[in-house]
Amino acid sequence: WRGDIIIELESPSGTGTVSQIFSSRPLDNNPNINWTFSSVHFWDELAAGTWTIRVYDGWGSTTGTFDSWALTIYGTFSCLSVTDIPQSECEALQALYEETGGDSWTTNTNWLSTTTTTACDWYGVSCTGGNVTGLSLYNNNLNGRLPSLTDLPNLISLDLAGNNLTGSLPALSSLPNLQTVWLDDNQFTGSIPSLAGLIALQNLGLSENQLTGNIPSLTDLTALQGLFLNDNQLDGNIPSLAALTNLD
């Protein structure tokens, strides 16, 4: 009978927290359980991992069948649960999601999931050797200001073109590994930031924005092959291109 059953749920966090979500009820002789249970015993614990459910028959004189169960977890995401990249890189990705309306992205598979420990499985994120090396969120309905990318120092490829990003371009000179940057077809304003130190940069796409001011020095961009700045409101003189021997 239903009244003979005891059900316990144990979290995966390693704290040994167990919640008895259903206790024996001596006067309950109903043969079926089709209920939804809830527990607040697991607050402040990480959800990722293996949850364990235990079902006991308090009397043992009858048999029954445990058909199925489902676990729904409510909570907020924390980079403390992410194990495959540094916490600082996870927090940079989290800021990108939150400041560009991630809940409304066209595709946001696995982003900020409370049941994942691997940020490298998030849609559009590429990793190498335990670091984020690529972000590809082209035409994905990102809206708002693009936050700092400084905490993604191993970034090689950045493709956020075809969105609705606004405000100033973030600093790029702190990302010396960048090879491709596609930020065209957005709504960026202000001037192009310094490009000093971007010696690996091969393609820079900033066209179809609302950028103003002078084009900064291109002297350090010795690997540059493609430069796309059309359809902006830039002015002033074109800087020297003498060092850009690979420019197509």
Coordinates of N, CA and C in Angstrom, one line a residue:
W1 N 0.8 -1.2 0.0 CA 0.0 0.0 0.0 C 0.9 1.3 0.0
R2 N 0.2 2.4 -0.4 CA 1.0 3.6 -0.5 C 1.5 4.0 0.9
G3 N 0.7 3.7 1.9 CA 1.1 4.1 3.3 C 2.3 3.4 3.8
D4 N 2.8 2.3 3.1 CA 3.9 1.5 3.5 C 5.2 2.1 3.0
I5 N 5.1 3.0 2.0 CA 6.3 3.4 1.2 C 7.0 4.6 1.9
I6 N 8.3 4.6 1.8 CA 9.2 5.7 2.2 C 10.1 6.0 1.0
I7 N 10.1 7.3 0.6 CA 10.9 7.7 -0.5 C 11.9 8.8 -0.1
E8 N 13.2 8.6 -0.4 CA 14.3 9.5 -0.1 C 15.0 10.0 -1.4
L9 N 15.4 11.2 -1.3 CA 16.2 11.8 -2.4 C 17.5 12.3 -1.9
E10 N 18.6 11.9 -2.6 CA 19.9 12.4 -2.2 C 20.6 13.2 -3.3
S11 N 21.2 14.3 -2.9 CA 21.8 15.2 -3.9 C 23.2 14.7 -4.3
P12 N 23.8 15.2 -5.4 CA 25.1 14.7 -5.9 C 26.2 15.6 -5.3
S13 N 26.0 16.5 -4.5 CA 27.0 17.5 -4.1 C 28.1 17.0 -3.2
G14 N 27.9 15.8 -2.6 CA 28.9 15.2 -1.7 C 28.7 15.6 -0.3
T15 N 27.6 16.4 0.0 CA 27.4 16.8 1.4 C 26.6 15.8 2.1
G16 N 26.1 14.8 1.4 CA 25.3 13.8 2.1 C 23.9 14.2 2.4
T17 N 23.4 15.3 1.8 CA 22.1 15.8 2.1 C 21.0 14.8 1.6
V18 N 20.1 14.3 2.4 CA 19.1 13.4 2.1 C 17.7 14.0 2.5
S19 N 16.8 14.1 1.6 CA 15.5 14.6 1.9 C 14.5 13.4 1.9
Q20 N 13.7 13.2 2.9 CA 12.7 12.2 2.9 C 11.4 12.8 2.4
I21 N 11.2 12.7 1.1 CA 10.2 13.4 0.4 C 8.8 12.7 0.6
F22 N 8.8 11.5 1.1 CA 7.5 10.8 1.3 C 7.8 9.8 2.5
S23 N 7.0 10.0 3.5 CA 7.2 9.1 4.7 C 6.0 8.2 4.8
S24 N 6.1 7.1 5.6 CA 5.1 6.1 5.8 C 3.8 6.8 6.4
R25 N 2.7 6.2 5.9 CA 1.4 6.7 6.4 C 0.5 5.5 6.7
P26 N 0.5 5.1 8.0 CA -0.1 3.8 8.4 C -1.5 3.6 8.0
L27 N -2.3 4.7 7.8 CA -3.7 4.5 7.5 C -4.0 4.7 6.0
D28 N -3.0 4.9 5.2 CA -3.2 5.1 3.8 C -3.1 3.8 3.0
N29 N -4.2 3.3 2.6 CA -4.3 2.0 1.9 C -4.5 2.1 0.4
N30 N -4.2 3.3 -0.1 CA -4.4 3.5 -1.6 C -3.2 2.8 -2.3
P31 N -3.5 2.1 -3.4 CA -2.5 1.3 -4.0 C -1.5 2.1 -5.0
N32 N -1.9 3.3 -5.3 CA -1.1 4.0 -6.3 C -0.5 5.3 -5.8
I33 N 0.7 5.7 -6.3 CA 1.3 7.0 -6.0 C 1.5 7.7 -7.4
N34 N 0.8 8.8 -7.6 CA 1.1 9.6 -8.8 C 1.1 11.1 -8.4
W35 N 2.1 11.4 -7.5 CA 2.1 12.7 -6.9 C 3.4 13.5 -7.3
T36 N 3.3 14.8 -7.1 CA 4.5 15.6 -7.3 C 5.0 16.0 -5.9
F37 N 6.3 15.8 -5.6 CA 6.8 16.2 -4.3 C 7.8 17.3 -4.5
S38 N 8.1 18.0 -3.4 CA 9.1 19.1 -3.5 C 9.9 19.1 -2.2
S39 N 11.1 19.7 -2.3 CA 12.0 19.8 -1.2 C 12.8 21.0 -1.2
V40 N 13.1 21.6 -0.1 CA 14.0 22.8 0.0 C 15.2 22.4 0.8
H41 N 15.5 21.1 0.9 CA 16.7 20.7 1.7 C 18.0 20.9 0.9
F42 N 17.9 21.2 -0.4 CA 19.1 21.3 -1.2 C 19.5 22.7 -1.6
W43 N 18.9 23.7 -0.9 CA 19.3 25.1 -1.2 C 20.8 25.2 -1.1
D44 N 21.4 26.1 -1.9 CA 22.9 26.4 -1.9 C 23.8 25.2 -2.3
E45 N 23.2 24.2 -2.9 CA 24.0 23.1 -3.4 C 24.0 23.1 -4.9
L46 N 25.1 22.5 -5.5 CA 25.2 22.4 -6.9 C 24.3 21.3 -7.4
A47 N 23.6 21.5 -8.5 CA 22.7 20.5 -9.1 C 23.4 19.5 -10.0
A48 N 24.5 19.8 -10.6 CA 25.1 18.9 -11.5 C 25.6 17.7 -10.9
G49 N 25.4 16.5 -11.5 CA 25.9 15.3 -11.0 C 24.7 14.2 -11.0
T50 N 24.9 13.2 -10.2 CA 24.0 12.1 -10.2 C 23.1 12.2 -8.9
W51 N 21.8 12.3 -9.1 CA 20.9 12.3 -8.0 C 20.4 10.9 -7.7
T52 N 20.2 10.5 -6.5 CA 19.8 9.2 -6.1 C 18.5 9.2 -5.4
I53 N 17.6 8.3 -5.9 CA 16.3 8.1 -5.2 C 16.2 6.7 -4.6
R54 N 15.7 6.7 -3.4 CA 15.6 5.4 -2.7 C 14.1 5.2 -2.3
V55 N 13.6 4.0 -2.6 CA 12.3 3.6 -2.3 C 12.3 2.4 -1.3
Y56 N 11.7 2.6 -0.2 CA 11.6 1.5 0.8 C 10.1 1.1 1.0
D57 N 9.9 -0.2 1.2 CA 8.6 -0.8 1.6 C 8.7 -1.0 3.1
G58 N 8.0 -0.2 3.8 CA 8.1 -0.3 5.3 C 7.6 -1.5 5.9
W59 N 6.8 -2.3 5.2 CA 6.2 -3.5 5.7 C 6.8 -4.7 5.0
G60 N 6.9 -4.7 3.7 CA 7.5 -5.8 3.0 C 6.6 -6.9 2.7
S61 N 5.3 -6.8 3.1 CA 4.4 -7.9 2.9 C 3.8 -8.0 1.6
T62 N 3.9 -6.9 0.8 CA 3.3 -6.8 -0.5 C 4.3 -6.4 -1.5
T63 N 4.1 -6.6 -2.8 CA 5.0 -6.2 -3.8 C 4.3 -5.1 -4.7
G64 N 5.2 -4.3 -5.3 CA 4.6 -3.3 -6.2 C 5.6 -3.0 -7.3
T65 N 5.3 -2.1 -8.2 CA 6.1 -1.7 -9.4 C 6.4 -0.2 -9.3
F66 N 7.7 0.1 -9.4 CA 8.1 1.5 -9.5 C 8.3 1.8 -11.0
D67 N 7.3 2.5 -11.6 CA 7.3 2.7 -13.0 C 8.2 3.8 -13.5
S68 N 8.2 4.9 -12.9 CA 9.1 6.0 -13.4 C 9.1 7.2 -12.4
W69 N 10.1 8.0 -12.6 CA 10.2 9.3 -11.9 C 10.9 10.3 -12.7
A70 N 10.7 11.6 -12.3 CA 11.3 12.7 -13.0 C 11.7 13.7 -12.0
L71 N 12.9 14.4 -12.3 CA 13.4 15.4 -11.3 C 13.5 16.7 -12.0
T72 N 12.8 17.7 -11.5 CA 12.9 19.1 -12.0 C 13.6 19.9 -11.0
I73 N 14.7 20.6 -11.4 CA 15.5 21.4 -10.5 C 15.2 22.9 -10.8
Y74 N 15.0 23.6 -9.7 CA 14.8 25.1 -9.8 C 16.0 25.7 -9.1
G75 N 16.5 26.7 -9.7 CA 17.7 27.4 -9.0 C 18.3 28.4 -10.0
T76 N 19.4 28.9 -9.6 CA 20.2 29.8 -10.4 C 21.5 29.2 -10.8
F77 N 22.0 29.6 -12.0 CA 23.3 29.1 -12.5 C 24.5 29.7 -11.7
S78 N 25.5 28.9 -11.5 CA 26.7 29.4 -10.8 C 27.9 28.8 -11.6
C79 N 28.9 29.7 -11.9 CA 30.1 29.2 -12.5 C 30.9 28.3 -11.6
L80 N 30.6 28.2 -10.4 CA 31.3 27.2 -9.5 C 31.0 25.8 -9.9
S81 N 30.0 25.6 -10.6 CA 29.7 24.2 -11.1 C 30.3 23.8 -12.4
V82 N 31.0 24.8 -13.0 CA 31.6 24.5 -14.3 C 33.1 24.1 -14.1
T83 N 33.5 23.0 -14.6 CA 34.8 22.4 -14.3 C 35.7 22.3 -15.5
D84 N 35.3 22.6 -16.7 CA 36.1 22.4 -17.9 C 36.9 23.7 -18.3
I85 N 36.6 24.9 -17.8 CA 37.3 26.1 -18.1 C 37.5 26.9 -16.8
P86 N 38.4 27.8 -16.8 CA 38.6 28.6 -15.6 C 37.4 29.4 -15.3
Q87 N 37.2 29.7 -14.0 CA 36.0 30.4 -13.5 C 35.9 31.7 -14.1
S88 N 37.0 32.4 -14.3 CA 37.0 33.8 -14.9 C 36.5 33.7 -16.3
E89 N 36.8 32.7 -17.1 CA 36.3 32.6 -18.5 C 34.8 32.3 -18.4
C90 N 34.4 31.4 -17.5 CA 32.9 31.1 -17.4 C 32.2 32.4 -17.1
E91 N 32.7 33.2 -16.2 CA 32.0 34.4 -15.8 C 31.9 35.4 -16.9
A92 N 32.9 35.4 -17.8 CA 32.9 36.3 -19.0 C 31.8 35.8 -19.9
L93 N 31.6 34.5 -20.1 CA 30.5 34.0 -20.9 C 29.2 34.3 -20.3
Q94 N 29.1 34.1 -19.0 CA 27.9 34.4 -18.3 C 27.5 35.9 -18.5
A95 N 28.4 36.8 -18.4 CA 28.2 38.2 -18.6 C 27.7 38.5 -20.0
L96 N 28.3 37.8 -21.0 CA 27.9 37.9 -22.4 C 26.4 37.5 -22.5
Y97 N 26.0 36.4 -21.9 CA 24.7 35.9 -22.0 C 23.7 36.9 -21.4
E98 N 24.0 37.3 -20.2 CA 23.1 38.1 -19.4 C 22.9 39.5 -20.0
E99 N 24.0 40.1 -20.5 CA 24.0 41.4 -21.0 C 23.5 41.6 -22.5
T100 N 23.4 40.4 -23.1 CA 22.9 40.5 -24.5 C 21.6 39.7 -24.7
G101 N 20.8 39.6 -23.6 CA 19.5 39.0 -23.7 C 19.5 37.5 -24.0
G102 N 20.4 36.7 -23.4 CA 20.6 35.3 -23.8 C 19.3 34.5 -23.8
D103 N 18.4 34.8 -22.9 CA 17.1 34.0 -22.9 C 16.3 34.2 -24.1
S104 N 16.6 35.3 -24.9 CA 15.9 35.5 -26.2 C 16.7 35.2 -27.4
W105 N 17.9 34.7 -27.2 CA 18.7 34.3 -28.4 C 18.0 33.3 -29.2
T106 N 18.3 33.3 -30.5 CA 17.6 32.3 -31.3 C 18.0 30.9 -30.9
T107 N 19.2 30.6 -30.6 CA 19.7 29.4 -30.0 C 20.6 29.6 -28.8
N108 N 20.2 29.0 -27.7 CA 21.1 29.2 -26.5 C 21.2 27.8 -25.8
T109 N 21.3 26.8 -26.6 CA 21.4 25.4 -26.0 C 22.5 25.3 -25.0
N110 N 22.2 24.8 -23.8 CA 23.0 24.5 -22.7 C 23.6 25.7 -21.9
W111 N 23.4 26.9 -22.5 CA 23.9 28.1 -21.8 C 23.3 28.3 -20.4
L112 N 24.1 28.4 -19.4 CA 23.7 28.7 -18.0 C 22.8 27.6 -17.5
S113 N 22.9 26.4 -17.9 CA 22.1 25.3 -17.4 C 22.5 25.0 -16.0
T114 N 21.6 24.7 -15.1 CA 21.9 24.4 -13.8 C 22.3 22.9 -13.6
T115 N 22.3 22.2 -14.7 CA 22.6 20.7 -14.7 C 23.8 20.4 -15.5
T116 N 24.6 21.4 -15.9 CA 25.8 21.2 -16.7 C 27.0 21.6 -16.0
T117 N 28.1 20.9 -16.2 CA 29.4 21.2 -15.7 C 30.4 21.6 -16.8
T118 N 30.0 21.6 -18.0 CA 30.9 21.8 -19.2 C 30.4 23.0 -20.0
A119 N 31.1 24.1 -19.9 CA 30.7 25.3 -20.7 C 31.1 25.1 -22.2
C120 N 32.0 24.2 -22.4 CA 32.4 24.0 -23.8 C 31.3 23.3 -24.6
D121 N 30.3 22.8 -23.9 CA 29.1 22.3 -24.6 C 28.1 23.3 -24.9
W122 N 28.3 24.5 -24.5 CA 27.3 25.6 -24.8 C 27.3 25.9 -26.3
Y123 N 26.2 26.2 -26.8 CA 26.0 26.5 -28.2 C 27.0 27.7 -28.6
G124 N 27.8 27.5 -29.7 CA 28.6 28.5 -30.2 C 30.0 28.7 -29.5
V125 N 30.2 27.9 -28.4 CA 31.5 28.0 -27.7 C 32.4 26.9 -28.1
S126 N 33.6 27.2 -28.4 CA 34.7 26.3 -28.8 C 35.8 26.4 -27.8
C127 N 36.4 25.2 -27.4 CA 37.5 25.2 -26.4 C 38.6 24.4 -26.9
T128 N 39.8 24.7 -26.5 CA 41.0 24.0 -26.7 C 41.9 24.0 -25.5
G129 N 42.2 22.8 -25.0 CA 43.1 22.7 -23.8 C 42.5 23.3 -22.6
G130 N 41.2 23.3 -22.4 CA 40.6 23.8 -21.2 C 40.4 25.3 -21.2
N131 N 40.5 25.9 -22.4 CA 40.2 27.4 -22.4 C 39.3 27.7 -23.6
V132 N 38.5 28.7 -23.5 CA 37.6 29.2 -24.6 C 38.5 29.8 -25.7
T133 N 38.3 29.2 -26.9 CA 39.1 29.7 -28.0 C 38.2 30.3 -29.1
G134 N 36.9 30.0 -29.1 CA 36.0 30.5 -30.1 C 34.6 30.8 -29.6
L135 N 34.1 31.9 -30.2 CA 32.7 32.2 -29.9 C 32.0 32.5 -31.3
S136 N 31.0 31.7 -31.7 CA 30.4 31.8 -32.9 C 28.9 31.9 -32.7
L137 N 28.4 33.1 -32.7 CA 26.9 33.4 -32.4 C 26.4 34.3 -33.5
Y138 N 26.8 34.0 -34.7 CA 26.3 34.8 -35.9 C 24.8 34.8 -36.0
N139 N 24.2 36.0 -36.2 CA 22.8 36.1 -36.5 C 21.9 35.3 -35.5
N140 N 22.2 35.6 -34.2 CA 21.6 34.8 -33.2 C 20.7 35.6 -32.2
N141 N 20.4 36.8 -32.7 CA 19.5 37.7 -31.9 C 20.1 38.2 -30.6
L142 N 21.4 38.5 -30.6 CA 22.0 39.1 -29.4 C 21.6 40.6 -29.4
N143 N 21.2 41.1 -28.3 CA 20.8 42.5 -28.2 C 21.4 43.2 -27.0
G144 N 21.9 44.4 -27.1 CA 22.5 45.1 -26.0 C 24.0 45.3 -26.2
R145 N 24.6 45.8 -25.1 CA 26.0 46.1 -25.2 C 26.9 44.8 -25.1
L146 N 28.0 44.8 -25.8 CA 28.9 43.7 -25.7 C 29.8 43.9 -24.5
P147 N 29.8 43.0 -23.5 CA 30.7 43.3 -22.3 C 32.1 43.0 -22.6
S148 N 33.0 43.3 -21.7 CA 34.4 43.1 -21.8 C 34.7 41.6 -22.1
L149 N 35.7 41.4 -23.0 CA 36.1 40.1 -23.3 C 37.5 39.8 -22.8
T150 N 38.0 40.7 -21.9 CA 39.4 40.6 -21.4 C 39.7 39.3 -20.7
D151 N 38.7 38.7 -20.1 CA 38.9 37.5 -19.4 C 38.8 36.2 -20.3
L152 N 38.8 36.5 -21.6 CA 38.9 35.3 -22.5 C 40.2 35.5 -23.3
P153 N 41.4 35.4 -22.6 CA 42.6 35.8 -23.3 C 43.1 34.8 -24.3
N154 N 42.5 33.6 -24.4 CA 42.9 32.6 -25.4 C 42.0 32.6 -26.6
L155 N 41.1 33.6 -26.7 CA 40.2 33.7 -27.8 C 40.9 33.8 -29.1
I156 N 40.5 32.9 -30.1 CA 41.1 32.9 -31.4 C 40.1 33.5 -32.4
S157 N 38.9 33.1 -32.3 CA 37.9 33.4 -33.3 C 36.6 34.0 -32.6
L158 N 36.2 35.2 -33.0 CA 35.0 35.8 -32.5 C 34.1 36.2 -33.6
D159 N 32.9 35.6 -33.7 CA 31.9 35.9 -34.7 C 30.6 36.2 -34.1
L160 N 30.3 37.5 -34.0 CA 29.0 38.0 -33.4 C 28.3 38.9 -34.4
A161 N 28.6 38.6 -35.7 CA 28.0 39.4 -36.8 C 26.5 39.2 -36.9
G162 N 25.8 40.1 -37.5 CA 24.4 39.9 -37.8 C 23.5 39.9 -36.6
N163 N 23.9 40.7 -35.6 CA 23.0 40.8 -34.4 C 22.6 42.2 -34.2
N164 N 22.2 42.6 -33.0 CA 21.8 43.9 -32.6 C 22.6 44.5 -31.5
L165 N 23.9 44.3 -31.5 CA 24.8 44.8 -30.5 C 25.0 46.3 -30.6
T166 N 24.9 47.0 -29.5 CA 25.0 48.4 -29.4 C 26.1 48.9 -28.6
G167 N 26.3 50.2 -28.5 CA 27.3 50.8 -27.6 C 28.7 50.7 -28.3
S168 N 29.7 50.9 -27.5 CA 31.1 50.9 -27.9 C 31.6 49.5 -28.1
L169 N 32.6 49.4 -29.0 CA 33.3 48.1 -29.2 C 34.2 47.9 -27.9
P170 N 34.3 46.7 -27.4 CA 35.1 46.4 -26.3 C 36.6 46.4 -26.7
A171 N 37.5 46.5 -25.7 CA 38.9 46.5 -26.0 C 39.3 45.1 -26.6
L172 N 40.1 45.2 -27.6 CA 40.5 43.9 -28.3 C 42.0 43.7 -28.1
S173 N 42.8 44.7 -27.7 CA 44.2 44.6 -27.7 C 44.7 43.6 -26.6
S174 N 43.8 43.3 -25.6 CA 44.2 42.3 -24.6 C 44.0 40.9 -25.0
L175 N 43.6 40.7 -26.3 CA 43.4 39.4 -26.8 C 44.4 39.1 -27.9
P176 N 45.6 38.8 -27.6 CA 46.7 38.7 -28.6 C 46.6 37.5 -29.5
N177 N 45.7 36.5 -29.1 CA 45.6 35.3 -29.9 C 44.5 35.4 -31.0
L178 N 43.8 36.5 -31.0 CA 42.7 36.7 -32.0 C 43.3 36.5 -33.4
Q179 N 42.6 35.7 -34.2 CA 42.9 35.6 -35.6 C 41.7 36.1 -36.5
T180 N 40.5 35.9 -36.1 CA 39.4 36.4 -36.8 C 38.4 37.1 -35.9
V181 N 37.9 38.3 -36.3 CA 36.9 39.1 -35.6 C 35.8 39.5 -36.6
W182 N 34.6 39.0 -36.4 CA 33.5 39.4 -37.2 C 32.4 40.1 -36.3
L183 N 32.4 41.4 -36.4 CA 31.4 42.1 -35.6 C 30.6 43.0 -36.5
D184 N 30.6 42.7 -37.8 CA 29.9 43.5 -38.8 C 28.3 43.3 -38.7
D185 N 27.6 44.2 -39.3 CA 26.1 44.2 -39.3 C 25.5 44.2 -37.9
N186 N 26.0 45.1 -37.1 CA 25.4 45.4 -35.8 C 25.1 46.9 -35.7
Q187 N 25.0 47.4 -34.5 CA 24.7 48.8 -34.3 C 25.8 49.5 -33.4
F188 N 27.0 49.1 -33.5 CA 28.1 49.6 -32.7 C 28.3 51.1 -33.0
T189 N 28.6 51.9 -32.0 CA 28.8 53.3 -32.1 C 30.2 53.7 -31.5
G190 N 30.6 54.9 -31.7 CA 31.9 55.3 -31.1 C 33.0 55.0 -32.0
S191 N 34.2 55.1 -31.5 CA 35.4 54.8 -32.3 C 35.9 53.4 -32.2
I192 N 36.8 53.0 -33.2 CA 37.4 51.7 -33.2 C 38.5 51.7 -32.1
P193 N 38.5 50.8 -31.2 CA 39.5 50.8 -30.1 C 40.9 50.4 -30.7
S194 N 41.9 50.6 -29.9 CA 43.3 50.3 -30.3 C 43.4 48.9 -30.7
L195 N 44.1 48.7 -31.8 CA 44.4 47.3 -32.3 C 45.8 46.9 -32.1
A196 N 46.5 47.6 -31.2 CA 47.9 47.3 -30.9 C 48.0 45.9 -30.3
G197 N 49.0 45.2 -30.7 CA 49.3 43.9 -30.1 C 48.6 42.7 -30.8
L198 N 47.8 43.0 -31.7 CA 47.0 41.9 -32.4 C 47.8 41.3 -33.6
I199 N 48.9 40.8 -33.3 CA 49.8 40.3 -34.3 C 49.4 39.1 -35.0
A200 N 48.4 38.4 -34.5 CA 47.9 37.1 -35.1 C 46.6 37.4 -35.9
L201 N 46.1 38.6 -35.9 CA 44.8 38.9 -36.5 C 44.9 38.8 -38.0
Q202 N 44.0 38.0 -38.6 CA 44.0 37.8 -40.0 C 42.8 38.4 -40.7
N203 N 41.7 38.5 -40.0 CA 40.5 39.1 -40.6 C 39.8 40.0 -39.6
L204 N 39.5 41.2 -39.9 CA 38.7 42.1 -39.1 C 37.5 42.7 -39.8
G205 N 36.3 42.3 -39.4 CA 35.1 42.7 -40.0 C 34.3 43.6 -39.1
L206 N 34.3 44.9 -39.4 CA 33.5 45.9 -38.6 C 32.5 46.7 -39.5
S207 N 32.2 46.2 -40.6 CA 31.4 46.9 -41.6 C 29.9 47.0 -41.1
E208 N 29.2 47.9 -41.7 CA 27.7 48.0 -41.4 C 27.4 48.2 -40.0
N209 N 28.2 49.2 -39.3 CA 27.8 49.6 -38.0 C 27.7 51.1 -38.1
Q210 N 27.8 51.8 -37.0 CA 27.7 53.3 -36.9 C 29.0 53.9 -36.3
L211 N 30.1 53.3 -36.6 CA 31.4 53.7 -36.0 C 31.8 55.1 -36.6
T212 N 32.4 55.9 -35.7 CA 32.9 57.2 -36.1 C 34.3 57.4 -35.7
G213 N 34.9 58.5 -36.1 CA 36.3 58.8 -35.8 C 37.3 58.3 -36.7
N214 N 38.5 58.3 -36.3 CA 39.6 57.9 -37.1 C 39.8 56.4 -37.1
I215 N 40.4 55.8 -38.1 CA 40.9 54.4 -38.1 C 42.2 54.4 -37.3
P216 N 42.3 53.5 -36.2 CA 43.5 53.5 -35.4 C 44.7 52.9 -36.2
S217 N 45.8 53.0 -35.6 CA 47.0 52.5 -36.3 C 46.9 51.0 -36.5
L218 N 47.3 50.6 -37.7 CA 47.3 49.2 -38.1 C 48.7 48.5 -38.2
T219 N 49.6 49.2 -37.6 CA 51.0 48.8 -37.8 C 51.3 47.4 -37.2
D220 N 50.6 47.0 -36.1 CA 50.9 45.7 -35.5 C 50.2 44.5 -36.2
L221 N 49.3 44.8 -37.2 CA 48.5 43.8 -37.8 C 49.2 43.2 -39.0
T222 N 50.4 42.6 -38.7 CA 51.2 42.1 -39.8 C 50.7 40.9 -40.4
A223 N 49.8 40.2 -39.8 CA 49.2 39.0 -40.4 C 47.9 39.2 -41.1
L224 N 47.4 40.5 -41.1 CA 46.1 40.8 -41.6 C 46.0 40.5 -43.1
Q225 N 44.9 39.8 -43.4 CA 44.6 39.5 -44.8 C 43.3 40.2 -45.3
G226 N 42.4 40.4 -44.4 CA 41.1 41.0 -44.8 C 40.7 42.1 -43.8
L227 N 40.4 43.3 -44.3 CA 40.0 44.4 -43.4 C 38.7 45.0 -44.0
F228 N 37.6 45.0 -43.2 CA 36.3 45.4 -43.7 C 35.7 46.4 -42.8
L229 N 35.7 47.7 -43.3 CA 35.2 48.8 -42.5 C 34.2 49.6 -43.2
N230 N 33.7 49.1 -44.3 CA 32.7 49.9 -45.1 C 31.4 50.1 -44.3
D231 N 30.6 51.1 -44.8 CA 29.3 51.4 -44.3 C 29.3 51.7 -42.8
N232 N 30.3 52.6 -42.5 CA 30.3 53.3 -41.2 C 30.4 54.8 -41.4
Q233 N 30.7 55.5 -40.4 CA 30.8 57.0 -40.5 C 32.2 57.5 -40.1
L234 N 33.2 56.7 -40.5 CA 34.6 57.0 -40.2 C 35.1 58.2 -41.0
D235 N 36.1 58.9 -40.4 CA 36.6 60.1 -41.1 C 38.1 60.1 -40.8
G236 N 38.8 61.1 -41.3 CA 40.2 61.3 -41.1 C 41.0 60.6 -42.2
N237 N 42.3 60.5 -42.0 CA 43.2 59.9 -42.9 C 43.3 58.4 -42.7
I238 N 43.5 57.7 -43.8 CA 43.7 56.3 -43.7 C 45.1 56.0 -43.2
P239 N 45.3 55.3 -42.2 CA 46.7 55.0 -41.6 C 47.5 54.2 -42.6
S240 N 48.8 54.2 -42.3 CA 49.8 53.5 -43.1 C 49.4 52.0 -43.2
L241 N 49.5 51.5 -44.4 CA 49.3 50.1 -44.7 C 50.6 49.4 -45.1
A242 N 51.7 50.0 -44.8 CA 53.0 49.5 -45.3 C 53.3 48.2 -44.6
A243 N 52.9 48.0 -43.4 CA 53.3 46.8 -42.6 C 52.3 45.6 -43.0
L244 N 51.3 45.9 -43.7 CA 50.3 44.9 -44.0 C 50.6 44.2 -45.3
T245 N 51.7 43.4 -45.3 CA 52.1 42.8 -46.5 C 51.3 41.6 -47.0
N246 N 50.4 41.1 -46.0 CA 49.5 40.0 -46.4 C 48.1 40.4 -46.7
L247 N 47.9 41.7 -46.7 CA 46.5 42.2 -47.0 C 46.1 42.0 -48.4
D248 N 44.9 41.4 -48.6 CA 44.4 41.1 -49.9 C 43.7 42.3 -50.5

